[in-house]
Amino acid sequence: FIFAWPTARYAVMSGDSAAGTLVEIKIKQLEREGKKLSEQQKEELYESVRSTYERQTDPRYAAARLWVDAIIDPAQTREALICALEAAALNPEVKEFKTGVLQT
């Protein structure tokens, strides 16, 4: 089970840091192709990347894609964990899976 609090973020860095890094990579790529962006284009690209990143690191985005099982109130964390552990304890014993020898 994967639970998320409403304030959770699924990211290794902030939106500003990620946007700065991704925009820098894109600028270098364009420079290698002989293209140059104006300051306004750089700012628009930065804002576009940042807003997309912020939207996609929201727990509702993850829940809509079934990446999390539930978004829970932090005060309900204990109950959610108890329920998940009880459900996991009901799992029947799974026999070891052994494959035969494949001869070609």
mmCIF file with all atom_site columns, C-alpha atoms in Angstrom:
data_model
loop_
_atom_site.group_PDB
_atom_site.id
_atom_site.type_symbol
_atom_site.label_atom_id
_atom_site.label_alt_id
_atom_site.label_comp_id
_atom_site.label_asym_id
_atom_site.label_entity_id
_atom_site.label_seq_id
_atom_site.pdbx_PDB_ins_code
_atom_site.Cartn_x
_atom_site.Cartn_y
_atom_site.Cartn_z
_atom_site.occupancy
_atom_site.B_iso_or_equiv
_atom_site.pdbx_formal_charge
_atom_site.auth_seq_id
_atom_site.auth_comp_id
_atom_site.auth_asym_id
_atom_site.auth_atom_id
_atom_site.pdbx_PDB_model_num
ATOM 1   C CA . PHE A 1 1   ? 0.000  0.000   0.000   1.00 0.00 ? 1   PHE A CA 1
ATOM 2   C CA . ILE A 1 2   ? 1.135  3.514   -0.749  1.00 0.00 ? 2   ILE A CA 1
ATOM 3   C CA . PHE A 1 3   ? -0.519 6.352   1.129   1.00 0.00 ? 3   PHE A CA 1
ATOM 4   C CA . ALA A 1 4   ? 0.059  10.078  0.721   1.00 0.00 ? 4   ALA A CA 1
ATOM 5   C CA . TRP A 1 5   ? -0.764 13.073  2.842   1.00 0.00 ? 5   TRP A CA 1
ATOM 6   C CA . PRO A 1 6   ? -2.431 16.000  1.039   1.00 0.00 ? 6   PRO A CA 1
ATOM 7   C CA . THR A 1 7   ? 0.764  18.047  1.434   1.00 0.00 ? 7   THR A CA 1
ATOM 8   C CA . ALA A 1 8   ? 3.017  15.356  -0.052  1.00 0.00 ? 8   ALA A CA 1
ATOM 9   C CA . ARG A 1 9   ? 5.245  16.023  -3.045  1.00 0.00 ? 9   ARG A CA 1
ATOM 10  C CA . TYR A 1 10  ? 6.652  13.327  -5.298  1.00 0.00 ? 10  TYR A CA 1
ATOM 11  C CA . ALA A 1 11  ? 9.943  14.856  -6.249  1.00 0.00 ? 11  ALA A CA 1
ATOM 12  C CA . VAL A 1 12  ? 13.606 14.822  -5.411  1.00 0.00 ? 12  VAL A CA 1
ATOM 13  C CA . MET A 1 13  ? 13.862 18.604  -5.714  1.00 0.00 ? 13  MET A CA 1
ATOM 14  C CA . SER A 1 14  ? 11.643 21.672  -5.665  1.00 0.00 ? 14  SER A CA 1
ATOM 15  C CA . GLY A 1 15  ? 9.851  22.904  -8.749  1.00 0.00 ? 15  GLY A CA 1
ATOM 16  C CA . ASP A 1 16  ? 12.179 25.902  -8.998  1.00 0.00 ? 16  ASP A CA 1
ATOM 17  C CA . SER A 1 17  ? 15.313 23.759  -8.805  1.00 0.00 ? 17  SER A CA 1
ATOM 18  C CA . ALA A 1 18  ? 13.999 21.212  -11.277 1.00 0.00 ? 18  ALA A CA 1
ATOM 19  C CA . ALA A 1 19  ? 12.856 23.896  -13.712 1.00 0.00 ? 19  ALA A CA 1
ATOM 20  C CA . GLY A 1 20  ? 16.231 25.617  -13.513 1.00 0.00 ? 20  GLY A CA 1
ATOM 21  C CA . THR A 1 21  ? 18.054 22.372  -14.231 1.00 0.00 ? 21  THR A CA 1
ATOM 22  C CA . LEU A 1 22  ? 15.761 21.251  -17.051 1.00 0.00 ? 22  LEU A CA 1
ATOM 23  C CA . VAL A 1 23  ? 15.761 24.679  -18.700 1.00 0.00 ? 23  VAL A CA 1
ATOM 24  C CA . GLU A 1 24  ? 19.559 24.828  -18.541 1.00 0.00 ? 24  GLU A CA 1
ATOM 25  C CA . ILE A 1 25  ? 19.755 21.438  -20.265 1.00 0.00 ? 25  ILE A CA 1
ATOM 26  C CA . LYS A 1 26  ? 17.296 22.574  -22.948 1.00 0.00 ? 26  LYS A CA 1
ATOM 27  C CA . ILE A 1 27  ? 19.232 25.828  -23.526 1.00 0.00 ? 27  ILE A CA 1
ATOM 28  C CA . LYS A 1 28  ? 22.507 23.915  -23.939 1.00 0.00 ? 28  LYS A CA 1
ATOM 29  C CA . GLN A 1 29  ? 20.807 21.528  -26.363 1.00 0.00 ? 29  GLN A CA 1
ATOM 30  C CA . LEU A 1 30  ? 19.478 24.415  -28.448 1.00 0.00 ? 30  LEU A CA 1
ATOM 31  C CA . GLU A 1 31  ? 22.879 26.133  -28.423 1.00 0.00 ? 31  GLU A CA 1
ATOM 32  C CA . ARG A 1 32  ? 24.464 22.957  -29.815 1.00 0.00 ? 32  ARG A CA 1
ATOM 33  C CA . GLU A 1 33  ? 21.914 23.132  -32.627 1.00 0.00 ? 33  GLU A CA 1
ATOM 34  C CA . GLY A 1 34  ? 22.912 26.742  -33.289 1.00 0.00 ? 34  GLY A CA 1
ATOM 35  C CA . LYS A 1 35  ? 19.737 28.254  -31.835 1.00 0.00 ? 35  LYS A CA 1
ATOM 36  C CA . LYS A 1 36  ? 19.528 30.965  -29.211 1.00 0.00 ? 36  LYS A CA 1
ATOM 37  C CA . LEU A 1 37  ? 16.606 31.831  -26.964 1.00 0.00 ? 37  LEU A CA 1
ATOM 38  C CA . SER A 1 38  ? 15.722 35.364  -25.947 1.00 0.00 ? 38  SER A CA 1
ATOM 39  C CA . GLU A 1 39  ? 15.394 36.169  -22.248 1.00 0.00 ? 39  GLU A CA 1
ATOM 40  C CA . GLN A 1 40  ? 11.609 36.218  -22.643 1.00 0.00 ? 40  GLN A CA 1
ATOM 41  C CA . GLN A 1 41  ? 11.643 32.757  -24.264 1.00 0.00 ? 41  GLN A CA 1
ATOM 42  C CA . LYS A 1 42  ? 13.878 31.453  -21.470 1.00 0.00 ? 42  LYS A CA 1
ATOM 43  C CA . GLU A 1 43  ? 11.490 32.848  -18.861 1.00 0.00 ? 43  GLU A CA 1
ATOM 44  C CA . GLU A 1 44  ? 8.456  31.352  -20.636 1.00 0.00 ? 44  GLU A CA 1
ATOM 45  C CA . LEU A 1 45  ? 10.182 27.973  -20.885 1.00 0.00 ? 45  LEU A CA 1
ATOM 46  C CA . TYR A 1 46  ? 11.158 28.139  -17.205 1.00 0.00 ? 46  TYR A CA 1
ATOM 47  C CA . GLU A 1 47  ? 7.608  28.981  -16.125 1.00 0.00 ? 47  GLU A CA 1
ATOM 48  C CA . SER A 1 48  ? 6.136  26.246  -18.327 1.00 0.00 ? 48  SER A CA 1
ATOM 49  C CA . VAL A 1 49  ? 8.501  23.600  -16.948 1.00 0.00 ? 49  VAL A CA 1
ATOM 50  C CA . ARG A 1 50  ? 8.014  24.773  -13.349 1.00 0.00 ? 50  ARG A CA 1
ATOM 51  C CA . SER A 1 51  ? 4.207  24.735  -13.528 1.00 0.00 ? 51  SER A CA 1
ATOM 52  C CA . THR A 1 52  ? 4.168  21.295  -15.183 1.00 0.00 ? 52  THR A CA 1
ATOM 53  C CA . TYR A 1 53  ? 6.596  19.957  -12.569 1.00 0.00 ? 53  TYR A CA 1
ATOM 54  C CA . GLU A 1 54  ? 4.552  21.398  -9.688  1.00 0.00 ? 54  GLU A CA 1
ATOM 55  C CA . ARG A 1 55  ? 1.326  19.942  -11.093 1.00 0.00 ? 55  ARG A CA 1
ATOM 56  C CA . GLN A 1 56  ? 2.838  16.504  -11.647 1.00 0.00 ? 56  GLN A CA 1
ATOM 57  C CA . THR A 1 57  ? 4.356  16.228  -8.165  1.00 0.00 ? 57  THR A CA 1
ATOM 58  C CA . ASP A 1 58  ? 0.998  16.806  -6.464  1.00 0.00 ? 58  ASP A CA 1
ATOM 59  C CA . PRO A 1 59  ? -0.464 13.743  -4.715  1.00 0.00 ? 59  PRO A CA 1
ATOM 60  C CA . ARG A 1 60  ? -3.760 14.175  -6.594  1.00 0.00 ? 60  ARG A CA 1
ATOM 61  C CA . TYR A 1 61  ? -1.878 13.756  -9.878  1.00 0.00 ? 61  TYR A CA 1
ATOM 62  C CA . ALA A 1 62  ? -0.356 10.541  -8.512  1.00 0.00 ? 62  ALA A CA 1
ATOM 63  C CA . ALA A 1 63  ? -3.691 9.280   -7.190  1.00 0.00 ? 63  ALA A CA 1
ATOM 64  C CA . ALA A 1 64  ? -5.403 9.919   -10.528 1.00 0.00 ? 64  ALA A CA 1
ATOM 65  C CA . ARG A 1 65  ? -2.837 7.599   -12.122 1.00 0.00 ? 65  ARG A CA 1
ATOM 66  C CA . LEU A 1 66  ? -3.152 4.995   -9.343  1.00 0.00 ? 66  LEU A CA 1
ATOM 67  C CA . TRP A 1 67  ? 0.428  5.602   -8.202  1.00 0.00 ? 67  TRP A CA 1
ATOM 68  C CA . VAL A 1 68  ? -0.884 5.916   -4.634  1.00 0.00 ? 68  VAL A CA 1
ATOM 69  C CA . ASP A 1 69  ? -3.653 3.915   -3.020  1.00 0.00 ? 69  ASP A CA 1
ATOM 70  C CA . ALA A 1 70  ? -5.113 6.797   -1.036  1.00 0.00 ? 70  ALA A CA 1
ATOM 71  C CA . ILE A 1 71  ? -4.590 10.372  0.034   1.00 0.00 ? 71  ILE A CA 1
ATOM 72  C CA . ILE A 1 72  ? -5.179 10.346  3.763   1.00 0.00 ? 72  ILE A CA 1
ATOM 73  C CA . ASP A 1 73  ? -5.572 12.949  6.464   1.00 0.00 ? 73  ASP A CA 1
ATOM 74  C CA . PRO A 1 74  ? -2.367 12.942  8.550   1.00 0.00 ? 74  PRO A CA 1
ATOM 75  C CA . ALA A 1 75  ? -4.502 12.413  11.666  1.00 0.00 ? 75  ALA A CA 1
ATOM 76  C CA . GLN A 1 76  ? -5.742 9.138   10.122  1.00 0.00 ? 76  GLN A CA 1
ATOM 77  C CA . THR A 1 77  ? -2.258 7.723   9.432   1.00 0.00 ? 77  THR A CA 1
ATOM 78  C CA . ARG A 1 78  ? -2.323 5.215   12.289  1.00 0.00 ? 78  ARG A CA 1
ATOM 79  C CA . GLU A 1 79  ? -5.716 3.837   11.246  1.00 0.00 ? 79  GLU A CA 1
ATOM 80  C CA . ALA A 1 80  ? -4.662 3.580   7.587   1.00 0.00 ? 80  ALA A CA 1
ATOM 81  C CA . LEU A 1 81  ? -1.492 1.692   8.507   1.00 0.00 ? 81  LEU A CA 1
ATOM 82  C CA . ILE A 1 82  ? -3.383 -0.675  10.801  1.00 0.00 ? 82  ILE A CA 1
ATOM 83  C CA . CYS A 1 83  ? -5.894 -1.394  8.027   1.00 0.00 ? 83  CYS A CA 1
ATOM 84  C CA . ALA A 1 84  ? -3.110 -1.987  5.486   1.00 0.00 ? 84  ALA A CA 1
ATOM 85  C CA . LEU A 1 85  ? -1.204 -4.320  7.816   1.00 0.00 ? 85  LEU A CA 1
ATOM 86  C CA . GLU A 1 86  ? -4.371 -6.267  8.634   1.00 0.00 ? 86  GLU A CA 1
ATOM 87  C CA . ALA A 1 87  ? -5.112 -6.666  4.922   1.00 0.00 ? 87  ALA A CA 1
ATOM 88  C CA . ALA A 1 88  ? -1.547 -7.777  4.216   1.00 0.00 ? 88  ALA A CA 1
ATOM 89  C CA . ALA A 1 89  ? -1.768 -10.346 7.019   1.00 0.00 ? 89  ALA A CA 1
ATOM 90  C CA . LEU A 1 90  ? -4.694 -12.007 5.200   1.00 0.00 ? 90  LEU A CA 1
ATOM 91  C CA . ASN A 1 91  ? -2.506 -12.861 2.222   1.00 0.00 ? 91  ASN A CA 1
ATOM 92  C CA . PRO A 1 92  ? -2.319 -16.640 1.852   1.00 0.00 ? 92  PRO A CA 1
ATOM 93  C CA . GLU A 1 93  ? 1.049  -18.303 1.822   1.00 0.00 ? 93  GLU A CA 1
ATOM 94  C CA . VAL A 1 94  ? 2.426  -18.240 -1.687  1.00 0.00 ? 94  VAL A CA 1
ATOM 95  C CA . LYS A 1 95  ? 4.216  -21.390 -2.741  1.00 0.00 ? 95  LYS A CA 1
ATOM 96  C CA . GLU A 1 96  ? 7.671  -21.013 -4.176  1.00 0.00 ? 96  GLU A CA 1
ATOM 97  C CA . PHE A 1 97  ? 7.577  -20.699 -7.952  1.00 0.00 ? 97  PHE A CA 1
ATOM 98  C CA . LYS A 1 98  ? 10.043 -22.886 -9.785  1.00 0.00 ? 98  LYS A CA 1
ATOM 99  C CA . THR A 1 99  ? 10.455 -22.968 -13.506 1.00 0.00 ? 99  THR A CA 1
ATOM 100 C CA . GLY A 1 100 ? 11.489 -26.030 -15.394 1.00 0.00 ? 100 GLY A CA 1
ATOM 101 C CA . VAL A 1 101 ? 14.509 -26.224 -17.636 1.00 0.00 ? 101 VAL A CA 1
ATOM 102 C CA . LEU A 1 102 ? 13.871 -24.616 -20.989 1.00 0.00 ? 102 LEU A CA 1
ATOM 103 C CA . GLN A 1 103 ? 15.540 -26.537 -23.780 1.00 0.00 ? 103 GLN A CA 1
ATOM 104 C CA . THR A 1 104 ? 15.766 -24.989 -27.200 1.00 0.00 ? 104 THR A CA 1
#
